[in-house]
C-alpha atoms as a PDB file:
ATOM      1  CA  MET A   1       0.000   0.000   0.000  1.00  0.00           C
ATOM      2  CA  VAL A   2       1.264   3.435  -0.835  1.00  0.00           C
ATOM      3  CA  GLY A   3       2.122   5.402   2.297  1.00  0.00           C
ATOM      4  CA  VAL A   4       0.952   8.935   3.063  1.00  0.00           C
ATOM      5  CA  PHE A   5       3.839  11.377   3.048  1.00  0.00           C
ATOM      6  CA  GLY A   6       3.809  15.074   4.095  1.00  0.00           C
ATOM      7  CA  ARG A   7       4.903  17.264   1.156  1.00  0.00           C
ATOM      8  CA  SER A   8       6.693  20.639   1.574  1.00  0.00           C
ATOM      9  CA  LEU A   9       6.248  23.177  -1.261  1.00  0.00           C
ATOM     10  CA  SER A  10       8.437  26.370  -1.537  1.00  0.00           C
ATOM     11  CA  PHE A  11       7.211  29.553  -3.123  1.00  0.00           C
ATOM     12  CA  PRO A  12       9.474  32.583  -3.615  1.00  0.00           C
ATOM     13  CA  ASN A  13       8.771  35.802  -1.683  1.00  0.00           C
ATOM     14  CA  LYS A  14       6.338  34.025   0.658  1.00  0.00           C
ATOM     15  CA  THR A  15       7.107  32.951   4.151  1.00  0.00           C
ATOM     16  CA  THR A  16       4.994  31.696   6.964  1.00  0.00           C
ATOM     17  CA  ASN A  17       5.445  31.905  10.687  1.00  0.00           C
ATOM     18  CA  ARG A  18       2.851  29.308  11.530  1.00  0.00           C
ATOM     19  CA  PRO A  19       4.041  26.566  13.810  1.00  0.00           C
ATOM     20  CA  SER A  20       4.408  23.360  11.920  1.00  0.00           C
ATOM     21  CA  LYS A  21       1.763  20.771  12.629  1.00  0.00           C
ATOM     22  CA  PRO A  22       2.724  17.289  13.615  1.00  0.00           C
ATOM     23  CA  ILE A  23       3.024  15.133  10.525  1.00  0.00           C
ATOM     24  CA  SER A  24       0.834  12.073  10.579  1.00  0.00           C
ATOM     25  CA  HIS A  25       2.413   8.903   9.253  1.00  0.00           C
ATOM     26  CA  HIS A  26       0.745   5.577   8.634  1.00  0.00           C
ATOM     27  CA  ILE A  27       3.543   3.454  10.029  1.00  0.00           C
ATOM     28  CA  ARG A  28       1.937   0.189   8.964  1.00  0.00           C
ATOM     29  CA  SER A  29       1.843   1.354   5.382  1.00  0.00           C
ATOM     30  CA  ILE A  30       5.406   2.592   4.927  1.00  0.00           C
ATOM     31  CA  SER A  31       7.331   0.390   7.310  1.00  0.00           C
ATOM     32  CA  LEU A  32       9.743  -2.162   5.932  1.00  0.00           C
ATOM     33  CA  PRO A  33       8.386  -5.709   5.679  1.00  0.00           C
ATOM     34  CA  CYS A  34       8.654  -7.537   8.954  1.00  0.00           C
ATOM     35  CA  ARG A  35      10.102 -11.007   9.189  1.00  0.00           C
ATOM     36  CA  SER A  36       7.765 -13.815   8.197  1.00  0.00           C
ATOM     37  CA  HIS A  37       6.168 -15.930  10.875  1.00  0.00           C
ATOM     38  CA  PRO A  38       8.253 -19.121  11.339  1.00  0.00           C
ATOM     39  CA  LEU A  39       5.313 -21.289  10.253  1.00  0.00           C
ATOM     40  CA  ILE A  40       4.907 -19.293   7.037  1.00  0.00           C
ATOM     41  CA  SER A  41       8.634 -19.613   6.346  1.00  0.00           C
ATOM     42  CA  GLN A  42       8.338 -23.357   6.885  1.00  0.00           C
ATOM     43  CA  LEU A  43       5.374 -23.567   4.509  1.00  0.00           C
ATOM     44  CA  LYS A  44       7.283 -21.610   1.861  1.00  0.00           C
ATOM     45  CA  ASP A  45      10.158 -24.094   2.150  1.00  0.00           C
ATOM     46  CA  GLU A  46       7.761 -27.027   1.772  1.00  0.00           C
ATOM     47  CA  ILE A  47       6.202 -25.421  -1.320  1.00  0.00           C
ATOM     48  CA  THR A  48       9.655 -24.848  -2.837  1.00  0.00           C
ATOM     49  CA  GLU A  49      10.556 -28.509  -2.302  1.00  0.00           C
ATOM     50  CA  LEU A  50       7.323 -29.601  -3.938  1.00  0.00           C
ATOM     51  CA  LYS A  51       7.910 -27.343  -6.944  1.00  0.00           C
ATOM     52  CA  THR A  52      11.442 -28.726  -7.265  1.00  0.00           C
ATOM     53  CA  TRP A  53       9.956 -32.223  -7.253  1.00  0.00           C
ATOM     54  CA  SER A  54       7.516 -31.357 -10.037  1.00  0.00           C
ATOM     55  CA  PHE A  55      10.335 -29.985 -12.225  1.00  0.00           C
ATOM     56  CA  ASN A  56      12.199 -33.314 -12.119  1.00  0.00           C
ATOM     57  CA  PRO A  57      10.434 -35.427 -14.770  1.00  0.00           C
ATOM     58  CA  ASP A  58      13.406 -37.716 -15.436  1.00  0.00           C
ATOM     59  CA  LYS A  59      12.622 -39.938 -12.444  1.00  0.00           C
ATOM     60  CA  ARG A  60       9.027 -40.920 -13.119  1.00  0.00           C
ATOM     61  CA  THR A  61       8.906 -43.979 -10.895  1.00  0.00           C
ATOM     62  CA  SER A  62       6.527 -45.029  -8.136  1.00  0.00           C
ATOM     63  CA  ALA A  63       9.119 -43.771  -5.631  1.00  0.00           C
ATOM     64  CA  TRP A  64       8.977 -40.361  -7.363  1.00  0.00           C
ATOM     65  CA  LEU A  65       5.180 -40.367  -7.027  1.00  0.00           C
ATOM     66  CA  CYS A  66       5.339 -41.326  -3.343  1.00  0.00           C
ATOM     67  CA  ASP A  67       7.907 -38.591  -2.738  1.00  0.00           C
ATOM     68  CA  GLY A  68       5.546 -36.037  -4.267  1.00  0.00           C
ATOM     69  CA  LEU A  69       2.624 -37.269  -2.163  1.00  0.00           C
ATOM     70  CA  ASN A  70       4.745 -37.038   0.997  1.00  0.00           C
ATOM     71  CA  HIS A  71       5.742 -33.471   0.117  1.00  0.00           C
ATOM     72  CA  LEU A  72       2.086 -32.652  -0.555  1.00  0.00           C
ATOM     73  CA  LYS A  73       1.145 -33.987   2.873  1.00  0.00           C
ATOM     74  CA  ASP A  74       3.898 -31.871   4.489  1.00  0.00           C
ATOM     75  CA  VAL A  75       2.605 -28.759   2.694  1.00  0.00           C
ATOM     76  CA  HIS A  76      -0.938 -29.259   3.963  1.00  0.00           C
ATOM     77  CA  ASP A  77       0.231 -30.144   7.462  1.00  0.00           C
ATOM     78  CA  ALA A  78       2.138 -26.841   7.536  1.00  0.00           C
ATOM     79  CA  LEU A  79      -0.905 -24.952   6.216  1.00  0.00           C
ATOM     80  CA  HIS A  80      -3.072 -26.647   8.849  1.00  0.00           C
ATOM     81  CA  ASP A  81      -0.758 -25.276  11.569  1.00  0.00           C
ATOM     82  CA  ILE A  82      -0.918 -21.772  10.085  1.00  0.00           C
ATOM     83  CA  LEU A  83      -4.708 -21.880  10.036  1.00  0.00           C
ATOM     84  CA  GLN A  84      -4.672 -22.265  13.823  1.00  0.00           C
ATOM     85  CA  LEU A  85      -2.960 -18.874  14.314  1.00  0.00           C
ATOM     86  CA  PRO A  86      -5.122 -16.009  15.677  1.00  0.00           C
ATOM     87  CA  GLN A  87      -3.869 -13.621  12.980  1.00  0.00           C
ATOM     88  CA  THR A  88      -4.966 -16.110  10.319  1.00  0.00           C
ATOM     89  CA  HIS A  89      -8.453 -16.272  11.819  1.00  0.00           C
ATOM     90  CA  GLU A  90      -8.524 -12.473  11.914  1.00  0.00           C
ATOM     91  CA  LEU A  91      -7.644 -12.167   8.227  1.00  0.00           C
ATOM     92  CA  LEU A  92      -9.941 -14.913   6.936  1.00  0.00           C
ATOM     93  CA  SER A  93     -12.897 -13.786   9.029  1.00  0.00           C
ATOM     94  CA  HIS A  94     -12.951 -10.574   6.948  1.00  0.00           C
ATOM     95  CA  LYS A  95     -12.534 -12.412   3.633  1.00  0.00           C
ATOM     96  CA  ARG A  96     -15.491 -14.754   3.835  1.00  0.00           C
ATOM     97  CA  GLU A  97     -16.153 -14.893   0.093  1.00  0.00           C
ATOM     98  CA  TRP A  98     -12.526 -15.829  -0.623  1.00  0.00           C
ATOM     99  CA  VAL A  99     -12.554 -18.515   2.084  1.00  0.00           C
ATOM    100  CA  GLU A 100     -15.732 -19.998   0.616  1.00  0.00           C
ATOM    101  CA  LYS A 101     -13.964 -20.340  -2.738  1.00  0.00           C
ATOM    102  CA  LEU A 102     -11.022 -21.995  -0.972  1.00  0.00           C
ATOM    103  CA  LEU A 103     -13.453 -24.409   0.663  1.00  0.00           C
ATOM    104  CA  GLU A 104     -14.857 -25.285  -2.765  1.00  0.00           C
ATOM    105  CA  ASP A 105     -11.341 -26.066  -3.989  1.00  0.00           C
ATOM    106  CA  PHE A 106     -10.591 -28.254  -0.992  1.00  0.00           C
ATOM    107  CA  LEU A 107     -13.911 -30.051  -1.409  1.00  0.00           C
ATOM    108  CA  CYS A 108     -12.845 -30.782  -4.987  1.00  0.00           C
ATOM    109  CA  PHE A 109      -9.456 -32.078  -3.764  1.00  0.00           C
ATOM    110  CA  VAL A 110     -11.073 -34.313  -1.154  1.00  0.00           C
ATOM    111  CA  ASP A 111     -13.563 -35.664  -3.709  1.00  0.00           C
ATOM    112  CA  VAL A 112     -10.982 -36.525  -6.368  1.00  0.00           C
ATOM    113  CA  TYR A 113      -8.646 -38.171  -3.870  1.00  0.00           C
ATOM    114  CA  GLY A 114     -11.572 -40.152  -2.482  1.00  0.00           C
ATOM    115  CA  ILE A 115     -12.406 -41.401  -5.989  1.00  0.00           C
ATOM    116  CA  PHE A 116      -8.731 -42.135  -6.608  1.00  0.00           C
ATOM    117  CA  GLN A 117      -8.529 -44.164  -3.389  1.00  0.00           C
ATOM    118  CA  THR A 118     -11.551 -46.245  -4.421  1.00  0.00           C
ATOM    119  CA  SER A 119     -10.194 -46.850  -7.934  1.00  0.00           C
ATOM    120  CA  PHE A 120      -6.752 -47.725  -6.663  1.00  0.00           C
ATOM    121  CA  LEU A 121      -8.147 -50.188  -4.126  1.00  0.00           C
ATOM    122  CA  ALA A 122     -10.011 -51.938  -6.954  1.00  0.00           C
ATOM    123  CA  LEU A 123      -6.779 -52.016  -8.986  1.00  0.00           C
ATOM    124  CA  LYS A 124      -4.934 -53.545  -6.049  1.00  0.00           C
ATOM    125  CA  GLU A 125      -7.499 -56.348  -5.760  1.00  0.00           C
ATOM    126  CA  GLU A 126      -7.556 -56.999  -9.518  1.00  0.00           C
ATOM    127  CA  GLN A 127      -3.768 -57.004  -9.624  1.00  0.00           C
ATOM    128  CA  LEU A 128      -3.599 -59.684  -6.920  1.00  0.00           C
ATOM    129  CA  ALA A 129      -6.301 -61.766  -8.633  1.00  0.00           C
ATOM    130  CA  ALA A 130      -4.443 -61.557 -11.968  1.00  0.00           C
ATOM    131  CA  TRP A 131      -1.153 -62.569 -10.341  1.00  0.00           C
ATOM    132  CA  MET A 132      -2.771 -65.622  -8.716  1.00  0.00           C
ATOM    133  CA  ALA A 133      -4.524 -66.538 -11.978  1.00  0.00           C
ATOM    134  CA  LEU A 134      -1.254 -66.330 -13.875  1.00  0.00           C
ATOM    135  CA  ARG A 135       0.440 -68.619 -11.366  1.00  0.00           C
ATOM    136  CA  ARG A 136      -2.360 -71.159 -11.952  1.00  0.00           C
ATOM    137  CA  ASN A 137      -2.054 -70.711 -15.730  1.00  0.00           C
ATOM    138  CA  ASP A 138      -5.610 -69.339 -15.796  1.00  0.00           C
ATOM    139  CA  TYR A 139      -5.117 -67.011 -18.751  1.00  0.00           C
ATOM    140  CA  SER A 140      -8.828 -66.272 -19.169  1.00  0.00           C
ATOM    141  CA  LYS A 141      -8.741 -63.856 -16.217  1.00  0.00           C
ATOM    142  CA  ILE A 142      -5.870 -61.849 -17.698  1.00  0.00           C
ATOM    143  CA  ALA A 143      -8.240 -60.341 -20.282  1.00  0.00           C
ATOM    144  CA  MET A 144     -10.619 -59.310 -17.491  1.00  0.00           C
ATOM    145  CA  TYR A 145      -7.709 -57.727 -15.612  1.00  0.00           C
ATOM    146  CA  LEU A 146      -6.595 -55.703 -18.635  1.00  0.00           C
ATOM    147  CA  LYS A 147     -10.165 -54.572 -19.310  1.00  0.00           C
ATOM    148  CA  GLY A 148     -10.606 -53.466 -15.699  1.00  0.00           C
ATOM    149  CA  ARG A 149      -7.294 -51.627 -15.822  1.00  0.00           C
ATOM    150  CA  LYS A 150      -8.356 -49.673 -18.899  1.00  0.00           C
ATOM    151  CA  LYS A 151     -11.609 -48.690 -17.219  1.00  0.00           C
ATOM    152  CA  MET A 152      -9.743 -47.479 -14.136  1.00  0.00           C
ATOM    153  CA  ALA A 153      -7.312 -45.485 -16.310  1.00  0.00           C
ATOM    154  CA  LYS A 154     -10.238 -43.637 -17.909  1.00  0.00           C
ATOM    155  CA  GLU A 155     -11.773 -42.875 -14.507  1.00  0.00           C
ATOM    156  CA  ILE A 156      -8.487 -41.491 -13.174  1.00  0.00           C
ATOM    157  CA  ALA A 157      -7.940 -39.436 -16.343  1.00  0.00           C
ATOM    158  CA  LYS A 158     -11.283 -37.705 -15.681  1.00  0.00           C
ATOM    159  CA  LEU A 159      -9.966 -36.536 -12.319  1.00  0.00           C
ATOM    160  CA  VAL A 160      -7.426 -34.317 -14.106  1.00  0.00           C
ATOM    161  CA  SER A 161     -10.193 -32.276 -15.746  1.00  0.00           C
ATOM    162  CA  SER A 162     -11.960 -31.995 -12.396  1.00  0.00           C
ATOM    163  CA  LEU A 163      -8.971 -30.043 -11.061  1.00  0.00           C
ATOM    164  CA  ARG A 164      -8.692 -27.513 -13.876  1.00  0.00           C
ATOM    165  CA  CYS A 165     -11.176 -25.085 -12.358  1.00  0.00           C
ATOM    166  CA  SER A 166      -9.348 -24.896  -9.014  1.00  0.00           C
ATOM    167  CA  GLY A 167      -7.628 -21.680  -7.947  1.00  0.00           C
ATOM    168  CA  ARG A 168      -9.060 -19.454 -10.680  1.00  0.00           C
ATOM    169  CA  TYR A 169      -9.588 -16.445  -8.462  1.00  0.00           C
ATOM    170  CA  SER A 170      -7.415 -13.920  -6.678  1.00  0.00           C
ATOM    171  CA  PHE A 171      -7.216 -12.684  -3.132  1.00  0.00           C
ATOM    172  CA  PRO A 172      -9.557  -9.677  -2.704  1.00  0.00           C
ATOM    173  CA  GLY A 173      -6.875  -7.289  -1.538  1.00  0.00           C
ATOM    174  CA  SER A 174      -7.515  -3.675  -0.609  1.00  0.00           C
ATOM    175  CA  GLY A 175      -5.601  -0.679   0.646  1.00  0.00           C
ATOM    176  CA  LEU A 176      -6.192  -1.805   4.214  1.00  0.00           C
ATOM    177  CA  VAL A 177      -4.429  -5.164   3.835  1.00  0.00           C
ATOM    178  CA  SER A 178      -1.057  -5.364   5.552  1.00  0.00           C
ATOM    179  CA  ILE A 179       2.110  -6.864   4.115  1.00  0.00           C
ATOM    180  CA  ALA A 180       1.784  -9.810   6.495  1.00  0.00           C
ATOM    181  CA  ASP A 181      -1.788 -10.453   5.335  1.00  0.00           C
ATOM    182  CA  THR A 182      -0.742 -10.309   1.684  1.00  0.00           C
ATOM    183  CA  GLU A 183       2.070 -12.773   2.372  1.00  0.00           C
ATOM    184  CA  LEU A 184      -0.302 -15.163   4.121  1.00  0.00           C
ATOM    185  CA  ALA A 185      -2.841 -14.991   1.292  1.00  0.00           C
ATOM    186  CA  GLY A 186      -0.030 -15.573  -1.199  1.00  0.00           C
ATOM    187  CA  VAL A 187       1.190 -18.798   0.397  1.00  0.00           C
ATOM    188  CA  ILE A 188      -2.372 -20.134   0.669  1.00  0.00           C
ATOM    189  CA  SER A 189      -2.829 -19.502  -3.065  1.00  0.00           C
ATOM    190  CA  ASN A 190       0.498 -21.233  -3.729  1.00  0.00           C
ATOM    191  CA  VAL A 191      -0.706 -24.270  -1.796  1.00  0.00           C
ATOM    192  CA  ILE A 192      -3.723 -24.523  -4.106  1.00  0.00           C
ATOM    193  CA  GLU A 193      -1.451 -24.217  -7.139  1.00  0.00           C
ATOM    194  CA  VAL A 194       1.007 -26.948  -6.126  1.00  0.00           C
ATOM    195  CA  THR A 195      -1.812 -29.243  -5.001  1.00  0.00           C
ATOM    196  CA  VAL A 196      -3.283 -29.072  -8.497  1.00  0.00           C
ATOM    197  CA  SER A 197       0.078 -29.678 -10.224  1.00  0.00           C
ATOM    198  CA  VAL A 198       1.062 -32.636  -8.021  1.00  0.00           C
ATOM    199  CA  SER A 199      -2.369 -34.227  -8.318  1.00  0.00           C
ATOM    200  CA  GLN A 200      -2.323 -33.882 -12.098  1.00  0.00           C
ATOM    201  CA  ALA A 201       1.124 -35.503 -12.247  1.00  0.00           C
ATOM    202  CA  LEU A 202      -0.152 -38.383 -10.110  1.00  0.00           C
ATOM    203  CA  PHE A 203      -3.359 -38.979 -12.060  1.00  0.00           C
ATOM    204  CA  ASN A 204      -1.788 -38.459 -15.505  1.00  0.00           C
ATOM    205  CA  GLY A 205       1.155 -40.711 -14.688  1.00  0.00           C
ATOM    206  CA  ILE A 206      -1.005 -43.648 -13.669  1.00  0.00           C
ATOM    207  CA  SER A 207      -3.723 -43.269 -16.310  1.00  0.00           C
ATOM    208  CA  LYS A 208      -1.245 -42.914 -19.186  1.00  0.00           C
ATOM    209  CA  SER A 209       0.767 -45.891 -17.928  1.00  0.00           C
ATOM    210  CA  PHE A 210      -2.283 -48.113 -18.390  1.00  0.00           C
ATOM    211  CA  THR A 211      -3.363 -46.670 -21.733  1.00  0.00           C
ATOM    212  CA  SER A 212      -2.925 -49.031 -24.643  1.00  0.00           C
ATOM    213  CA  ARG A 213       0.001 -48.076 -26.856  1.00  0.00           C
ATOM    214  CA  LYS A 214      -0.705 -50.491 -29.702  1.00  0.00           C
ATOM    215  CA  SER A 215       0.624 -49.165 -33.006  1.00  0.00           C
ATOM    216  CA  SER A 216      -1.896 -48.153 -35.651  1.00  0.00           C
ATOM    217  CA  TRP A 217      -2.048 -46.028 -38.768  1.00  0.00           C
ATOM    218  CA  MET A 218      -4.035 -43.476 -36.796  1.00  0.00           C
ATOM    219  CA  GLY A 219      -1.289 -43.387 -34.181  1.00  0.00           C
ATOM    220  CA  LEU A 220       1.285 -42.523 -36.832  1.00  0.00           C
ATOM    221  CA  LYS A 221      -0.444 -39.182 -37.355  1.00  0.00           C
ATOM    222  CA  PHE A 222       0.686 -37.958 -33.954  1.00  0.00           C
ATOM    223  CA  SER A 223       3.950 -36.079 -33.776  1.00  0.00           C
ATOM    224  CA  LYS A 224       7.035 -37.657 -32.248  1.00  0.00           C
ATOM    225  CA  LYS A 225       7.024 -34.936 -29.639  1.00  0.00           C
ATOM    226  CA  ALA A 226       3.497 -35.832 -28.522  1.00  0.00           C
ATOM    227  CA  LYS A 227       4.409 -39.520 -28.291  1.00  0.00           C
ATOM    228  CA  LYS A 228       7.507 -38.731 -26.280  1.00  0.00           C
ATOM    229  CA  PHE A 229       5.507 -36.524 -23.905  1.00  0.00           C
ATOM    230  CA  LYS A 230       3.002 -39.315 -23.321  1.00  0.00           C
ATOM    231  CA  ILE A 231       5.736 -41.857 -22.550  1.00  0.00           C
ATOM    232  CA  GLU A 232       7.544 -39.455 -20.220  1.00  0.00           C
ATOM    233  CA  GLU A 233       4.356 -38.923 -18.218  1.00  0.00           C
ATOM    234  CA  SER A 234       4.023 -42.666 -17.605  1.00  0.00           C
ATOM    235  CA  ILE A 235       5.293 -44.279 -14.417  1.00  0.00           C
ATOM    236  CA  LYS A 236       8.056 -46.826 -14.991  1.00  0.00           C
ATOM    237  CA  GLU A 237       6.776 -49.716 -12.851  1.00  0.00           C
ATOM    238  CA  PHE A 238       3.209 -49.352 -14.137  1.00  0.00           C
ATOM    239  CA  GLN A 239       4.383 -49.158 -17.720  1.00  0.00           C
ATOM    240  CA  ASN A 240       6.466 -52.337 -17.337  1.00  0.00           C
ATOM    241  CA  ILE A 241       3.260 -54.380 -17.123  1.00  0.00           C
ATOM    242  CA  GLY A 242       1.707 -53.270 -20.380  1.00  0.00           C
ATOM    243  CA  GLU A 243      -0.674 -55.111 -22.658  1.00  0.00           C
ATOM    244  CA  ALA A 244       2.236 -56.288 -24.779  1.00  0.00           C
ATOM    245  CA  ASN A 245       3.586 -58.172 -21.755  1.00  0.00           C
ATOM    246  CA  MET A 246       0.247 -59.744 -20.846  1.00  0.00           C
ATOM    247  CA  TRP A 247      -1.244 -60.807 -24.169  1.00  0.00           C
ATOM    248  CA  GLY A 248      -0.166 -64.180 -25.535  1.00  0.00           C
ATOM    249  CA  LEU A 249       1.395 -65.424 -22.301  1.00  0.00           C
ATOM    250  CA  ARG A 250      -0.002 -68.886 -23.050  1.00  0.00           C
ATOM    251  CA  LYS A 251       2.363 -69.121 -26.022  1.00  0.00           C
ATOM    252  CA  LYS A 252       5.397 -67.781 -24.189  1.00  0.00           C
ATOM    253  CA  GLY A 253       8.035 -69.787 -22.397  1.00  0.00           C
ATOM    254  CA  ASP A 254       8.285 -70.367 -18.670  1.00  0.00           C
ATOM    255  CA  GLU A 255      11.097 -67.838 -18.305  1.00  0.00           C
ATOM    256  CA  GLU A 256       9.011 -65.056 -19.836  1.00  0.00           C
ATOM    257  CA  VAL A 257       6.049 -65.939 -17.623  1.00  0.00           C
ATOM    258  CA  ARG A 258       8.282 -65.872 -14.538  1.00  0.00           C
ATOM    259  CA  MET A 259       9.551 -62.437 -15.581  1.00  0.00           C
ATOM    260  CA  VAL A 260       5.986 -61.130 -15.877  1.00  0.00           C
ATOM    261  CA  LEU A 261       5.109 -62.628 -12.482  1.00  0.00           C
ATOM    262  CA  LYS A 262       8.091 -60.875 -10.901  1.00  0.00           C
ATOM    263  CA  ARG A 263       7.125 -57.553 -12.485  1.00  0.00           C
ATOM    264  CA  MET A 264       3.578 -57.983 -11.223  1.00  0.00           C
ATOM    265  CA  GLN A 265       4.917 -58.560  -7.701  1.00  0.00           C
ATOM    266  CA  ASP A 266       7.021 -55.412  -7.998  1.00  0.00           C
ATOM    267  CA  LEU A 267       3.983 -53.505  -9.246  1.00  0.00           C
ATOM    268  CA  GLU A 268       1.912 -54.780  -6.329  1.00  0.00           C
ATOM    269  CA  ARG A 269       4.429 -53.292  -3.884  1.00  0.00           C
ATOM    270  CA  CYS A 270       4.420 -50.013  -5.820  1.00  0.00           C
ATOM    271  CA  ILE A 271       0.619 -49.895  -5.737  1.00  0.00           C
ATOM    272  CA  ALA A 272       0.676 -50.402  -1.963  1.00  0.00           C
ATOM    273  CA  ASP A 273       3.215 -47.571  -1.540  1.00  0.00           C
ATOM    274  CA  VAL A 274       1.245 -45.123  -3.711  1.00  0.00           C
ATOM    275  CA  GLU A 275      -1.985 -46.109  -1.959  1.00  0.00           C
ATOM    276  CA  SER A 276      -0.408 -45.392   1.436  1.00  0.00           C
ATOM    277  CA  GLY A 277       0.980 -42.029   0.279  1.00  0.00           C
ATOM    278  CA  SER A 278      -2.308 -40.926  -1.276  1.00  0.00           C
ATOM    279  CA  GLU A 279      -4.209 -41.969   1.863  1.00  0.00           C
ATOM    280  CA  LYS A 280      -1.985 -39.739   4.021  1.00  0.00           C
ATOM    281  CA  ALA A 281      -2.359 -36.832   1.578  1.00  0.00           C
ATOM    282  CA  PHE A 282      -6.132 -37.410   1.522  1.00  0.00           C
ATOM    283  CA  ARG A 283      -6.388 -37.180   5.328  1.00  0.00           C
ATOM    284  CA  SER A 284      -4.218 -34.065   5.350  1.00  0.00           C
ATOM    285  CA  LEU A 285      -6.520 -32.421   2.785  1.00  0.00           C
ATOM    286  CA  ILE A 286      -9.529 -33.194   4.980  1.00  0.00           C
ATOM    287  CA  ASN A 287      -7.802 -31.681   8.030  1.00  0.00           C
ATOM    288  CA  THR A 288      -6.937 -28.515   6.108  1.00  0.00           C
ATOM    289  CA  ARG A 289     -10.514 -28.100   4.882  1.00  0.00           C
ATOM    290  CA  VAL A 290     -11.868 -28.553   8.408  1.00  0.00           C
ATOM    291  CA  SER A 291      -9.445 -25.886   9.673  1.00  0.00           C
ATOM    292  CA  LEU A 292     -10.591 -23.501   6.927  1.00  0.00           C
ATOM    293  CA  LEU A 293     -14.205 -24.152   7.812  1.00  0.00           C
ATOM    294  CA  ASN A 294     -13.456 -23.381  11.456  1.00  0.00           C
ATOM    295  CA  THR A 295     -12.219 -19.897  10.513  1.00  0.00           C
ATOM    296  CA  LEU A 296     -15.762 -19.076   9.386  1.00  0.00           C
ATOM    297  CA  THR A 297     -17.621 -20.704  12.256  1.00  0.00           C
ATOM    298  CA  ASN A 298     -15.429 -19.736  15.235  1.00  0.00           C
END
């Protein structure tokens, strides 16, 4: 906010003997920015780490996904702590309309992660059933597994579009908002932004890993760049068990079948890790939304 400064104008041949009046300064307006609250500094650090994670696409593995989910949980845990501060309650109580939009975003986050949890649990069960069927040489159930996986990939892909409307509004600032308030509003907006980006990376990575990549004349029309982008978005362990690996196992040798079984075991562990990480992030999102809601009701 622009401060109010006393101006002194000189005119030749005119003097005044009036006593000077005390100059009124709005100290809050023109003072140098104060140091950030330790919790806000911590949240900024967590956001920076999460952004660094998102800019590292060369390690698209399940461990990379779990790392992102853990960082996301840390970000929302830090925001949850900030929402308990009295000064946060003071700011948000006067910005009810903005908080209501934040609540809509967090409701969207909770919904999509709830759907993701349900879909991933179904995948986990189908994965185990397919592994057991393959061990018994029951190849008929492999087709059912691949069909179910495709359906799940489509459902998860829809979650990406559900997130695109999040965060499309700005903090309703005014001349009466302090630097500290602006900083607080800024980090909350950044939390929304990184939550969307991490969630999109998670959902895109898994859905594209399970999308059929069979070659076709239609597929040849896509540019090499588009194909490369699609492959880079995929998650390594999920991509290792593609349709090409599963179809025709009946005609393959024992060694190839054993290799597929081992990859399916590895994938099962990866699924369990991602499920655990997304569950923790899901609970953290719920806690943050409850804290936001409390700023309006308390």
